[in-house]
Structure formats: C-alpha cells, structure tokens
Coordinates of C-alpha atoms in Angstrom, one line a residue:
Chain R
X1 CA 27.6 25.6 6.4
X2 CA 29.2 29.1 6.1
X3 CA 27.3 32.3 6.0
X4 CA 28.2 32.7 2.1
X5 CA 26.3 29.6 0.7
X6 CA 23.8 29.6 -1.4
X7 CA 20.4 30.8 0.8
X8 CA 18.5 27.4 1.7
X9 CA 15.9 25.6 -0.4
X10 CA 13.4 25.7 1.8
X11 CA 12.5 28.5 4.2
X12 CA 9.7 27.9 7.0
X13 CA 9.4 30.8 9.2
X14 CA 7.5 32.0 12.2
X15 CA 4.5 29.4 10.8
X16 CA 1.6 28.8 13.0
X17 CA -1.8 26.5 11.7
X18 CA -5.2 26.0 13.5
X19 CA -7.5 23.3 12.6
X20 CA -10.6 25.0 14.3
X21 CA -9.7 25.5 17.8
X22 CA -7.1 23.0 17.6
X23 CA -3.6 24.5 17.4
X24 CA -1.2 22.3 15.0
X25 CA 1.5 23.8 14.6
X26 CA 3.1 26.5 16.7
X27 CA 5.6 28.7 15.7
X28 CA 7.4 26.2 13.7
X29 CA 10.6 28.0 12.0
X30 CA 13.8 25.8 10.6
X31 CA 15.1 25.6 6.8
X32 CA 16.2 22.7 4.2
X33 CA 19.5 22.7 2.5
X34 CA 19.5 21.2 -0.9
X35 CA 20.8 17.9 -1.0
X36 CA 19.5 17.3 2.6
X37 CA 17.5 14.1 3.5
X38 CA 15.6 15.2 6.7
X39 CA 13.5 12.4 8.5
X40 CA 10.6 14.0 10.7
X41 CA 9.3 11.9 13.2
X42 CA 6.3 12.4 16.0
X43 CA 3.4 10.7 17.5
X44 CA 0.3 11.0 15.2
X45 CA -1.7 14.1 15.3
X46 CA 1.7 16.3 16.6
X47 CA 1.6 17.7 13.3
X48 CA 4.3 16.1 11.3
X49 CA 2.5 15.9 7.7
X50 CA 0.7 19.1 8.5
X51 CA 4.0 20.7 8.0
X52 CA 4.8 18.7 5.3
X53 CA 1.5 19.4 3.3
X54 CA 1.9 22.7 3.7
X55 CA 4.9 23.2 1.6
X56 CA 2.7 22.7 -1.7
X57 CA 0.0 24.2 -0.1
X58 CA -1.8 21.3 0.1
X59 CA -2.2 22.6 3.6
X60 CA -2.1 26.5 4.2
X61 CA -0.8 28.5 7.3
X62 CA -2.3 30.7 9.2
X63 CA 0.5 33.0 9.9
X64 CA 4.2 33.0 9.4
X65 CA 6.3 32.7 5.7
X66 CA 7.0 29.7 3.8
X67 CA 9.8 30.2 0.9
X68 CA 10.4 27.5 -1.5
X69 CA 13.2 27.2 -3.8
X70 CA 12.6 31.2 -4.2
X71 CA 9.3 31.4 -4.6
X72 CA 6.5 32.5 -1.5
X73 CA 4.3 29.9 -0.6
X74 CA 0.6 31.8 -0.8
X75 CA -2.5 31.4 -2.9
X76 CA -0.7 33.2 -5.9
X77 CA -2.2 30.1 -8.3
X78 CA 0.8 31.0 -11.1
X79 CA 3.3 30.7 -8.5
X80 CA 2.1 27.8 -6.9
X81 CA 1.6 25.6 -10.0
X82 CA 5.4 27.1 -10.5
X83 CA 6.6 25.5 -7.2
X84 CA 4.6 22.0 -7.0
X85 CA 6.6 21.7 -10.5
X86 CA 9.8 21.8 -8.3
X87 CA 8.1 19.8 -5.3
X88 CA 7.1 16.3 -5.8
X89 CA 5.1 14.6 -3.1
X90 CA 4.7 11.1 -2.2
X91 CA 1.7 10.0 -0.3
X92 CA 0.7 7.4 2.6
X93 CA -2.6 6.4 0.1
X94 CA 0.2 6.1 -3.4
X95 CA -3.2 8.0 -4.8
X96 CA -2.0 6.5 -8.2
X97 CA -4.8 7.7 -11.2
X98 CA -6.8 4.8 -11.5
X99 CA -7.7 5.2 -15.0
X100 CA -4.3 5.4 -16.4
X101 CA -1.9 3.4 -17.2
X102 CA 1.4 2.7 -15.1
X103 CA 3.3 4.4 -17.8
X104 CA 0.6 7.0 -18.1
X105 CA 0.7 8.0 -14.4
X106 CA 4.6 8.7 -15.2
X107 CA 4.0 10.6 -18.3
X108 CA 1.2 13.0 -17.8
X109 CA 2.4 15.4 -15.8
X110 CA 6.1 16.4 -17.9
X111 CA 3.5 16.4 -20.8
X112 CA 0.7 18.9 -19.3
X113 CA 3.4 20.8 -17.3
X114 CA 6.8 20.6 -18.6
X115 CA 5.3 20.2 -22.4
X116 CA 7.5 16.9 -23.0
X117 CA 5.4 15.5 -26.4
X118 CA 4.1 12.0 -26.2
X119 CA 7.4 10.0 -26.4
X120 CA 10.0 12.0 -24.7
X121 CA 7.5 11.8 -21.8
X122 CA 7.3 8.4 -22.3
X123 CA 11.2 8.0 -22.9
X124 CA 11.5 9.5 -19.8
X125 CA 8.5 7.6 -17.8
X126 CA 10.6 4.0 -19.2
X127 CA 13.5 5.4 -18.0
X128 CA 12.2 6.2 -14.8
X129 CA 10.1 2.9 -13.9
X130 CA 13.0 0.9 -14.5
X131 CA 15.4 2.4 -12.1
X132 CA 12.3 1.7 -9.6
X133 CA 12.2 -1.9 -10.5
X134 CA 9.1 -1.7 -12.6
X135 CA 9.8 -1.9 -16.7
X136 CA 7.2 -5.0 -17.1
X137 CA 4.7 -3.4 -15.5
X138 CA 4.2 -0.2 -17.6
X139 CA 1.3 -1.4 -19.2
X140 CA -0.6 -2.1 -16.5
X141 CA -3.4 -0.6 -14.4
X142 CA -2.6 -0.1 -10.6
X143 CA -5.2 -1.7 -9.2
X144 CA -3.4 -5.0 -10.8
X145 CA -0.1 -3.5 -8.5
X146 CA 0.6 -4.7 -5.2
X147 CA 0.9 -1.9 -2.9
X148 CA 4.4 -1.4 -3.1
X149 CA 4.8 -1.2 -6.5
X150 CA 1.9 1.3 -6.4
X151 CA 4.0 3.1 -4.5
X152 CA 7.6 3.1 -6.3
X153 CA 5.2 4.0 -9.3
X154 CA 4.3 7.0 -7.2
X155 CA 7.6 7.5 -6.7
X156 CA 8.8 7.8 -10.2
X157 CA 5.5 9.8 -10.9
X158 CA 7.3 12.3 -8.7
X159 CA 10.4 11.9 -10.1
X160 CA 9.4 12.2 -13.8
X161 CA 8.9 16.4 -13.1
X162 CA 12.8 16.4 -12.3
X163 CA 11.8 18.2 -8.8
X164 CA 14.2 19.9 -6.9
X165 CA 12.8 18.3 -3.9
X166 CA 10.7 15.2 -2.8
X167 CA 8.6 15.1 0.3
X168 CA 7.3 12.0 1.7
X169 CA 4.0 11.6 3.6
X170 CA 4.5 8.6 5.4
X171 CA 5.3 6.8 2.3
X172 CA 5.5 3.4 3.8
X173 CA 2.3 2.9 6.3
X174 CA -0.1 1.5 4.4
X175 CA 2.3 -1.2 3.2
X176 CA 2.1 -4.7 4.4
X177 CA 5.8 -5.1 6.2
X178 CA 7.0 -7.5 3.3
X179 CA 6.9 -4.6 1.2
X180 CA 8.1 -1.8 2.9
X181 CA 11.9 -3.0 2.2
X182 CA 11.1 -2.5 -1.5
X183 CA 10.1 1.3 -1.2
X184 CA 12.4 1.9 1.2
X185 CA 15.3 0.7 -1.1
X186 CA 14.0 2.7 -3.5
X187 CA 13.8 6.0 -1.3
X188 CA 17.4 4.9 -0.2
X189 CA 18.7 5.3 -3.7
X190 CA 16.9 8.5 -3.9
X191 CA 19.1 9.8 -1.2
X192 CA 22.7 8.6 -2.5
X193 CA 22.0 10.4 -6.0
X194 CA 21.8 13.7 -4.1
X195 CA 18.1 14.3 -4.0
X196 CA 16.9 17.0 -1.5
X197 CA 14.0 14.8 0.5
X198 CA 11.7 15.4 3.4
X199 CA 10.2 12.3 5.3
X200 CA 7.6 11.9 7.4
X201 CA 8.4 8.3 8.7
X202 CA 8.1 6.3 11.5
X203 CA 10.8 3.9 9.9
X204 CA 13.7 4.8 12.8
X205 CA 15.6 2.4 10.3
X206 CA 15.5 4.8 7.3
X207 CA 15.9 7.8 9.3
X208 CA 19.0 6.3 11.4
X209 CA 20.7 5.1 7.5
X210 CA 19.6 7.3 5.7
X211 CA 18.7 11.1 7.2
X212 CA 21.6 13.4 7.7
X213 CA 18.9 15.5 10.2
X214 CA 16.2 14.1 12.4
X215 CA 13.0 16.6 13.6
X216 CA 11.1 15.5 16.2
X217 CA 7.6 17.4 16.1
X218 CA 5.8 17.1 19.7
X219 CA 2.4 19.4 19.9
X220 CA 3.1 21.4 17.4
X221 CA 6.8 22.4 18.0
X222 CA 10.2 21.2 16.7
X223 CA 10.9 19.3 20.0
X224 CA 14.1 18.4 18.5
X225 CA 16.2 18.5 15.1
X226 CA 19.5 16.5 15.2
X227 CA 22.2 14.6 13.3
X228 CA 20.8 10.6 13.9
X229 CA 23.5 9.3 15.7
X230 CA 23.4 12.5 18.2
X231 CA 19.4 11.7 17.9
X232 CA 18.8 8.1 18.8
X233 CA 22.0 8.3 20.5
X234 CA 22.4 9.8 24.1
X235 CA 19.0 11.8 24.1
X236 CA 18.5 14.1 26.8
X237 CA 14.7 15.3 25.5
X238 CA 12.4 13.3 27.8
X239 CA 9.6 13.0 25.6
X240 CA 11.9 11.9 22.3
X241 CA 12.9 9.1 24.9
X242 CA 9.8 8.6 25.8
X243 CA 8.7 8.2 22.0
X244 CA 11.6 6.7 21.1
X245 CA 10.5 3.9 23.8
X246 CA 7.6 3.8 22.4
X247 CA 8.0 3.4 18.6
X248 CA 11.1 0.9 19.8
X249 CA 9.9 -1.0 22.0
Chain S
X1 CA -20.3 0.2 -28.8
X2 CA -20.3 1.0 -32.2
X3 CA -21.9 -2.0 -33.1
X4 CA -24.4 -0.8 -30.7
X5 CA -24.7 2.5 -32.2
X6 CA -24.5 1.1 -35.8
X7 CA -27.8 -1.1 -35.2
X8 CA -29.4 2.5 -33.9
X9 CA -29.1 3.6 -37.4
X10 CA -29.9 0.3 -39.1
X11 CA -33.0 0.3 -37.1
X12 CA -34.2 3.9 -38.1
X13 CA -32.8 3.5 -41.4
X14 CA -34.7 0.1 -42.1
X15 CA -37.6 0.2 -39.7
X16 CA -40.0 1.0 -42.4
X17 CA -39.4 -2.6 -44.0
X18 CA -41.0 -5.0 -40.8
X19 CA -43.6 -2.3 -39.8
X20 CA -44.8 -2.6 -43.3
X21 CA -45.4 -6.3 -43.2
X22 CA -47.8 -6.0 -40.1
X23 CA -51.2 -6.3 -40.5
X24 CA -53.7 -3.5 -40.6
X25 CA -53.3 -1.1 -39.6
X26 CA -50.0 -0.5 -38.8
X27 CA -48.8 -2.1 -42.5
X28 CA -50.5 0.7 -44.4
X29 CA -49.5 3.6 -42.2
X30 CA -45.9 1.8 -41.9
X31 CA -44.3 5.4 -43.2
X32 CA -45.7 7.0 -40.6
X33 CA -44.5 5.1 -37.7
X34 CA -41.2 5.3 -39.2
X35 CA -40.7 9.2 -39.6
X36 CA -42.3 9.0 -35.9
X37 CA -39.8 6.9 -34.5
X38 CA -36.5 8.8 -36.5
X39 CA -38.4 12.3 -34.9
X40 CA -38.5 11.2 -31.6
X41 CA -34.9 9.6 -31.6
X42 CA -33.8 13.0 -33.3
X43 CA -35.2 14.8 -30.0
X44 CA -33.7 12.5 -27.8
X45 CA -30.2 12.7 -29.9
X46 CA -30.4 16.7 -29.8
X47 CA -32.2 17.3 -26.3
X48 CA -29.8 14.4 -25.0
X49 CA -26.8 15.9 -25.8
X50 CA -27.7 19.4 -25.2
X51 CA -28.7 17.8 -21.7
X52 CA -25.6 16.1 -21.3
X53 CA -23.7 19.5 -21.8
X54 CA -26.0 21.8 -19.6
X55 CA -25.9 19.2 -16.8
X56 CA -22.0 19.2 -16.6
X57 CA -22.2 23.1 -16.6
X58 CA -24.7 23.2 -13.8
X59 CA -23.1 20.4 -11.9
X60 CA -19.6 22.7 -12.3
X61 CA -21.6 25.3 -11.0
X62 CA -22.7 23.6 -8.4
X63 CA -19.6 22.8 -6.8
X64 CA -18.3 26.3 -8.0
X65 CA -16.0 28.4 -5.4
X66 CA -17.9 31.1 -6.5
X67 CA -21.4 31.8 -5.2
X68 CA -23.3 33.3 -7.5
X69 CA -22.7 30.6 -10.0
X70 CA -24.0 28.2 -6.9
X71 CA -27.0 29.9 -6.7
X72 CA -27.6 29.8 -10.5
X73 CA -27.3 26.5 -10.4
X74 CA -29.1 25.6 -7.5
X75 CA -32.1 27.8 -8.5
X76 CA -32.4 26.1 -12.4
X77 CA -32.2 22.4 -10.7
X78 CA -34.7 23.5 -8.1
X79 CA -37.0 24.8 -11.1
X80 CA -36.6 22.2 -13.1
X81 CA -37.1 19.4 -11.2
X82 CA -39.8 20.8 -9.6
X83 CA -41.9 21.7 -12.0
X84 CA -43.7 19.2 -14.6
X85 CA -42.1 19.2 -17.8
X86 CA -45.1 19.0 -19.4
X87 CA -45.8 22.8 -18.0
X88 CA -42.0 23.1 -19.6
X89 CA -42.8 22.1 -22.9
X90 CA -45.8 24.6 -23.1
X91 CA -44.3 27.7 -21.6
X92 CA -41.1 27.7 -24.1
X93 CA -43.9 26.9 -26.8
X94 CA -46.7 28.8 -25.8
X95 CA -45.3 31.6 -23.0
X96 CA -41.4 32.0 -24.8
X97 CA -42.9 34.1 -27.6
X98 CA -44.9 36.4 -25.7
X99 CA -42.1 37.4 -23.8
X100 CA -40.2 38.4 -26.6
X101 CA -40.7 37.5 -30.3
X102 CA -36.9 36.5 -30.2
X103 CA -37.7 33.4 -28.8
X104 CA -40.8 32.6 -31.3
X105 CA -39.1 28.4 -32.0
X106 CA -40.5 25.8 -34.3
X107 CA -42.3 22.9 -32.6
X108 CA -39.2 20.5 -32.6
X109 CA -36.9 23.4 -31.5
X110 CA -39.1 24.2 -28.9
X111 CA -39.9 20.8 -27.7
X112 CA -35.7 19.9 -27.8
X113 CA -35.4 22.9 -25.7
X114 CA -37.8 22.3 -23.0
X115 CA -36.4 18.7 -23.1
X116 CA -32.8 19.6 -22.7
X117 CA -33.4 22.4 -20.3
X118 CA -35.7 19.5 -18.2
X119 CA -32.8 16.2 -18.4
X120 CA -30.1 18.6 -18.1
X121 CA -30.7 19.9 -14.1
X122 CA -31.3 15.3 -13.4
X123 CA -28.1 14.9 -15.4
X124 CA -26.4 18.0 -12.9
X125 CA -27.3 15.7 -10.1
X126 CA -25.8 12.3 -11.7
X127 CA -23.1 14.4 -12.9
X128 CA -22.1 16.2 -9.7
X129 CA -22.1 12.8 -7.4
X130 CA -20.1 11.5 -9.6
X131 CA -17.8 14.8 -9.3
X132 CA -17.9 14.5 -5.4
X133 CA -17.2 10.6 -5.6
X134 CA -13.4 11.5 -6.8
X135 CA -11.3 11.0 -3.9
X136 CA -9.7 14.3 -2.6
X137 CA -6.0 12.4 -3.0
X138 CA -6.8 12.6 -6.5
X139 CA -6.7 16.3 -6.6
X140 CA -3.8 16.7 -4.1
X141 CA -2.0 14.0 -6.1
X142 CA -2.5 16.2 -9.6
X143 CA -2.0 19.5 -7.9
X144 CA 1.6 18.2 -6.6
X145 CA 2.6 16.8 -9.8
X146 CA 2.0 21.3 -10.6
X147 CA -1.0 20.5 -13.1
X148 CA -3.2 23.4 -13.4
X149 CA -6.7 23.3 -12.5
X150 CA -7.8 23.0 -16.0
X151 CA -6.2 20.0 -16.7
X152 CA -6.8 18.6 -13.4
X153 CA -10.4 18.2 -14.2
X154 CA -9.7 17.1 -17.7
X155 CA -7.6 14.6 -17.4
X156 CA -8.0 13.3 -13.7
X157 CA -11.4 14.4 -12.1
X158 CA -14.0 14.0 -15.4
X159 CA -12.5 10.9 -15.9
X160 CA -13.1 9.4 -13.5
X161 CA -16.5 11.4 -12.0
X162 CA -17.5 10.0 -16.0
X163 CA -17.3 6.8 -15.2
X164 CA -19.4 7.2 -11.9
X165 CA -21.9 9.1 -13.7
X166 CA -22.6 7.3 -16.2
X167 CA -25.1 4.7 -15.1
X168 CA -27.7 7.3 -13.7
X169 CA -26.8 9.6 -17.0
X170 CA -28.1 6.7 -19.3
X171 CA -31.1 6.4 -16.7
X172 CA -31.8 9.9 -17.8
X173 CA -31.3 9.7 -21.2
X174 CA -33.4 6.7 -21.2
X175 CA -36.0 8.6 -19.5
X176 CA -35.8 11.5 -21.6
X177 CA -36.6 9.2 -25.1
X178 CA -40.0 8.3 -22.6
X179 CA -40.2 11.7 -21.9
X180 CA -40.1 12.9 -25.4
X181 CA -43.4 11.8 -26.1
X182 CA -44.9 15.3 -24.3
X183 CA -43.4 16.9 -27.5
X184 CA -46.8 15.9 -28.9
X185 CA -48.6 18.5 -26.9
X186 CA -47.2 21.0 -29.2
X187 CA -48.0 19.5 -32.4
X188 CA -44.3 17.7 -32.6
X189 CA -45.6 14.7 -35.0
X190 CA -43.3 11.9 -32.8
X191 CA -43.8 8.4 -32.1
X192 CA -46.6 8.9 -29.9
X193 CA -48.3 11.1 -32.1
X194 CA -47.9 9.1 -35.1
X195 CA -49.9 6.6 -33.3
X196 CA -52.7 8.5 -32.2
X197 CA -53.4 10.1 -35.7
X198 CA -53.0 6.2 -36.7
X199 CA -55.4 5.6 -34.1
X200 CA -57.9 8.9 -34.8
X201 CA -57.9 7.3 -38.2
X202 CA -58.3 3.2 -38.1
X203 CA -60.0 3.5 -34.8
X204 CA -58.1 0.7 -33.8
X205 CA -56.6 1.5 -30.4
X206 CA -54.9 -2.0 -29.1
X207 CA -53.0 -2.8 -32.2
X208 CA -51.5 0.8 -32.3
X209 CA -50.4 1.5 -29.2
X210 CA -49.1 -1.9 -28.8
X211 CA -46.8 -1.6 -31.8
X212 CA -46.3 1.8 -30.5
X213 CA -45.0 0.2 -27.1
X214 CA -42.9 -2.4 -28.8
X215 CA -41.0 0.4 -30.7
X216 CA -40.4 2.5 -27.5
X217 CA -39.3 -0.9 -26.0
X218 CA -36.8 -1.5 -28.7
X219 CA -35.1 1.9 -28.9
X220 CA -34.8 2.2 -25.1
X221 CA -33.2 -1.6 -24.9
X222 CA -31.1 -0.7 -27.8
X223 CA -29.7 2.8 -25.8
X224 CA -29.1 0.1 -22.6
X225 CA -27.3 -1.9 -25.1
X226 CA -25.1 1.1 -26.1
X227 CA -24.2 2.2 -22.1
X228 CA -23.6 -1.2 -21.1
X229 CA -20.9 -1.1 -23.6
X230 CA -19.6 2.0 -23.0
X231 CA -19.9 0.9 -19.1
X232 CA -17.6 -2.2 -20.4
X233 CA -15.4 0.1 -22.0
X234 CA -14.6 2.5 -19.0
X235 CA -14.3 -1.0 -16.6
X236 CA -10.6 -1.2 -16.5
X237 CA -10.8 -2.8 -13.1
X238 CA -13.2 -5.2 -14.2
X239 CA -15.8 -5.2 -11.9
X240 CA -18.6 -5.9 -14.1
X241 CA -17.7 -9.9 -13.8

C-alpha cells in the first residue's frame, strides 16, 4: 500500500497489558487496513482475544496507544460509546439478551444508539436476519435457538450498527462441529462484501480461505503476521510449526 | 395478573359484605374490620412501593463505582436490618419530631415511613443479587453494540436482575403486609388494631384474632397469587413447568 493512502483503521502501538504479575501482551504494535480480514491465531492464554478486547475497551492497556477509526482508545466514555458504534464484536459465549426477542436483539441497539424509530430498526433487523439465514425465526427467544443460529443472530446484532469493523472472539468454539460450517459461511460472506474483520480463530480453514493476513500471537508478541499461503506455507518460525503441528495434527 | 390485582380490590371493596354475616362479634363490628384491612393494605401499597424504590437506589449504591455512595448504602442496610423495626416505627413517630419539628408526621405517614425505610434496605439485598446475577457478557455485549450506560441498565441489566429479584422481593413485600401490623404501636387503627379494640370491647379473644388471622391469610395468598403471575409473565424460557 503506498505511503499516500488513507492512514489505517486501526492503529495499535507500542501496547503493553498486565493481568497482575502476569504480562499479556508485550509491546504489541501492527495496524488494520479497512477492508482487511485478519485471522489471529495462538495457543490459549498467548493473548490473542486480549488484544482483541481491547480495541472496545472491553480490555484496557497499560501502556502504549490504540487509535480506532480516528478516535483514541482511553476511558473518554463520549468517545468510547462513539467508537463501539463503529466496532461490532462477536463473542465465543453469542451473549444474545435473553429477554428479547430475535428481532429485538437486532433492533435495540440502531434504536438506543443510531435513533432508528421502531420500524426502520426493525426494517433493518428483517433485512439483516435474512441474509444470515434466519427470517422464521425473528420471533423467537434464543434460548429456543440452536447455538449456531444464536450466533449468526449475534452476528447480524453486530451488523445492524453498520460498523466499520467486526471483531470476532472466537466466534465458533463453543459450537458443536455440525454447526460451525453455518457461522462460518456466514462470516465468509462477511468478507466478500468488503467488511474490515478481525478473527480470533482457531479455524486454519477460515483463516487459510478467507484472511488476506495471518498473526500469530506467542507470549504476548506478534510472533508472526503473514499473507496465508506464505503462513501455513514454508514457515520458517519454529514455534508457528510447532503450533501449526499442533492444531493440525 | 390483573385478574389477580382486580380480586385485591374486589376484596377490599366488598369485604364488608361476608365479615357482616359472621356471628358475634365480628358481624356487628364488620365496618371496622373492613376499614382495618383497606388501612393496612394502603401501608403495604405506599410503604411497598416506596420500599421497592429505595431498595433499587441503595442496591445501585451498593454496587456504585463511587465510594461514598457505597458507604451510604452499606451503612442504611447495616442500620436497618439491624435494628428492630419496632424501635423504627417509634423513633420516626416519637424521636423524628424532637429533632426537628419539620419532621412532626401523622401516624400513617409516619408508620409508611418507618416501613418503607425498614423493607427497602431487605429489598437492596434481593435487588442487588439479582443485579450481580447478570452475566458480565451481558454488559460487554451492550457496551459493544455502543449503548450508553443508562440504557444498558434499562434495557439489558434491570431486566433481567428484575426477573432474579423478584421472588425474594415478593418475600419482602409479603413480609412487610405482616410487618405492618407494628403500625399499631403508634395509634395507626390497622387490621390488628381493629381487632384488639374489637377484642377490648366483646372480650372475646378466639373469635377475633382468628378472623383476624384468616384476613391476613387471605391478603398475603392473594399478593403470592399476584407474583406468581407476574413470575409467569417474566418466564419466557419456561422454567416454571
């Protein structure tokens, strides 16, 4: 990318994080184009969804800048409601409201936050559930959902706030395999519209298709942040082999 | 719910008809029962609600970022609950005015304010489990989607801390309609005291307090009545078979 385009979307720079003594993240500093589907992979605990989480502030650094879409990621509560408008999230856990509807889950938020009235959000919410499979459902509660559905509601929950970006927390792990196909599909479309996503994943199958960068997070640092083919291809990084071995058997 | 609620008022409005048909003495004092019963559902409509309120504030304080508010919280619970309500009713009676002349309150006020003061720190305690029972990926889930805090708690935490709530809030409330018999210490003329002044004056002390008993019974089964339908009504995951 030349040195005139547009600055990225995402900025993460110098960013350090301690959970008590334990030092997550260490000097972690890269950037997101928009339009880029970035897979990050690493063993569990390297700190993967920390970095995620922490681009909402869901998590906060310690040290170091984080710049989204423009705005500074700190505890600036305007600013922050401002930029997890632009940010949707997807998590491991769907963390669907209960006590809403299907349809509700979808409309709330462009109501509360984007000020949609009542049937533009819910316009929008129809719209939205059917590209992710789901227009018989809206009715519903999602405890009557299987898990996968659950989560493409999630998804279009997301969706509904027209984000610039979508981050996914390991969006497919607590799915039985018979449904991860479904989410994935979903997540796949995503991509081919142009969406700007972040994965955590530890589907290699997604990130191979589907990412146009791999990171590899080992203890805290970027270990490795490739094109897939160059990534899964001849990999010189002993301990991506060696958790490449692992997750591949 | 409402159907519920409606025989509340059918009760209240017509209980003067079947008390009137029992024997002696309870027949002839009928109109005295009656206004008895309506007061002490009146204090435990006003001191309820009041209760309701000042326990969501407290419980809010409670969990509260800020400290001070913590601490006011903490220290009204810890008074509260530690203290017999009877002593309550008395000092906002009795002690209230002597502090200042401001706070010089009708028997019924009085008694509805020692009442609501009293359920309101239990109701902090029903309400603020209920608070902490709301999984945290609720709140990172509405904080992602950009809703402010406001209307994260209105429309996701309360909710859904409501519906955990509620059982141990009716256990209050019901409770507090008990409870509201102390109101007779300061001359409120309740259910309670309706009876005794029956009593002082037929000296007939099983018959009285018997159909005083039955009357409590039926108000407090009615008010189960009403939260098992409003239990119903917050079920959506039918798991109350």
């Amino acid at each position: 990318m030349s040195a005139t385009a547009v600055s990225p979307l995402i900025t993460v720079e110098g960013v350090h994080k301690h959970f008590g003594s334990h030092h997550v993240l260490k000097d972690v500093t890269t950037h997101f184009n928009a339009g880029e589907v970035a897979a990050i992979l690493g063993a569990s605990g390297s700190g993967k969804s920390t970095l995620l989480r922490m681009l909402n502030r869901l998590e906060t650094h310690d040290a170091g800048r984080i710049v989204v879409d423009g705005i500074e990621v700190n505890d600036d509560a305007r600013a922050l409601e401002k930029l997890r408008a632009e940010v949707g999230m997807v998590f491991q856990q769907f963390n669907l409201f209960p006590h809403l509807t299907v349809l509700d889950n979808v409309a709330l938020a462009p109501r509360r936050v984007r000020g949609l009235n009542r049937d533009q959000a819910a316009e929008r919410a129809r719209e939205l559930l059917e590209r992710v499979g789901l227009a018989a459902h809206i009715d519903k509660h999602p405890f009557q959902l299987s898990g996968g559905q659950q989560q493409r509601v999630a998804i279009a929950r997301s969706l509904a706030m027209q984000p610039k970006v979508m981050l996914f927390d390991e969006p497919t792990s607590a799915l039985d395999p018979e449904m991860v196909k479904e989410v994935l599909d979903v997540m796949k479309q995503l991509a081919r519209s142009g969406m700007t996503m972040l994965v955590v994943t530890h589907e290699m199958g997604f990130a191979r298709e589907v990412a146009d960068r791999v990171l590899f997070i080992d203890q805290g640092r970027i270990a490795a942040d490739a094109p897939p083919e160059q990534f899964f291809g001849n990999q010189d990084n002993e301990r991506v082999s060696a958790f490449l071995g692992r997750i591949l058997h | 719910m409402i159907a519920a609620a409606a025989l509340l008022m059918l009760i209240l409005w017509l209980i003067t008809i079947p008390l009137s048909w029992a024997p002696e003495p309870i027949g002839n004092n009928a109109q005295l029962f009656a206004d008895g019963t309506r007061v002490t559902v009146e204090l435990t409509i006003v001191a309820g609600l009041v209760g309701v309120l000042l326990g969501l504030l407290a419980a809010l304080g409670k969990v509260s970022k800020v400290l001070p508010l913590r601490w006011l919280a903490s220290f009204y619970i810890w008074v509260m609950r530690g203290t017999p309500l009877l002593v309550q009713v008395l000092f906002v009676y009795f002690a209230l005015p002597e502090i200042s002349p401001l706070l010089r309150m009708g028997e019924f006020t009085a008694a509805s304010v020692a009442l609501a003061l009293n359920v309101g720190a239990y109701n902090a305690e029903a309400i603020r489990s209920g608070l902490l029972a709301v999984p945290k990926g609720q709140l990172e889930a509405a904080r992602s989607l950009g809703l402010s805090r406001w209307h994260t708690f209105v429309d996701i935490t309360f909710p859904q801390a409501f519906k955990i709530s509620l059982p141990p809030l009716v256990n209050n409330i019901v409770a507090l309609l008990k409870d509201s018999s102390l109101a007779f210490t300061i001359g409120v003329v309740e259910l309670t005291n309706a009876g005794s002044q029956v009593k002082s004056t037929s000296f007939q002390a099983v018959p009285v307090f018997i159909a005083t008993a039955i009357i409590y019974l039926v108000l407090t089964t009615v008010m189960t009545q009403i939260s098992d339908a409003v239990e119903r009504r917050f079920d959506i995951e039918g798991k109350l078979a």
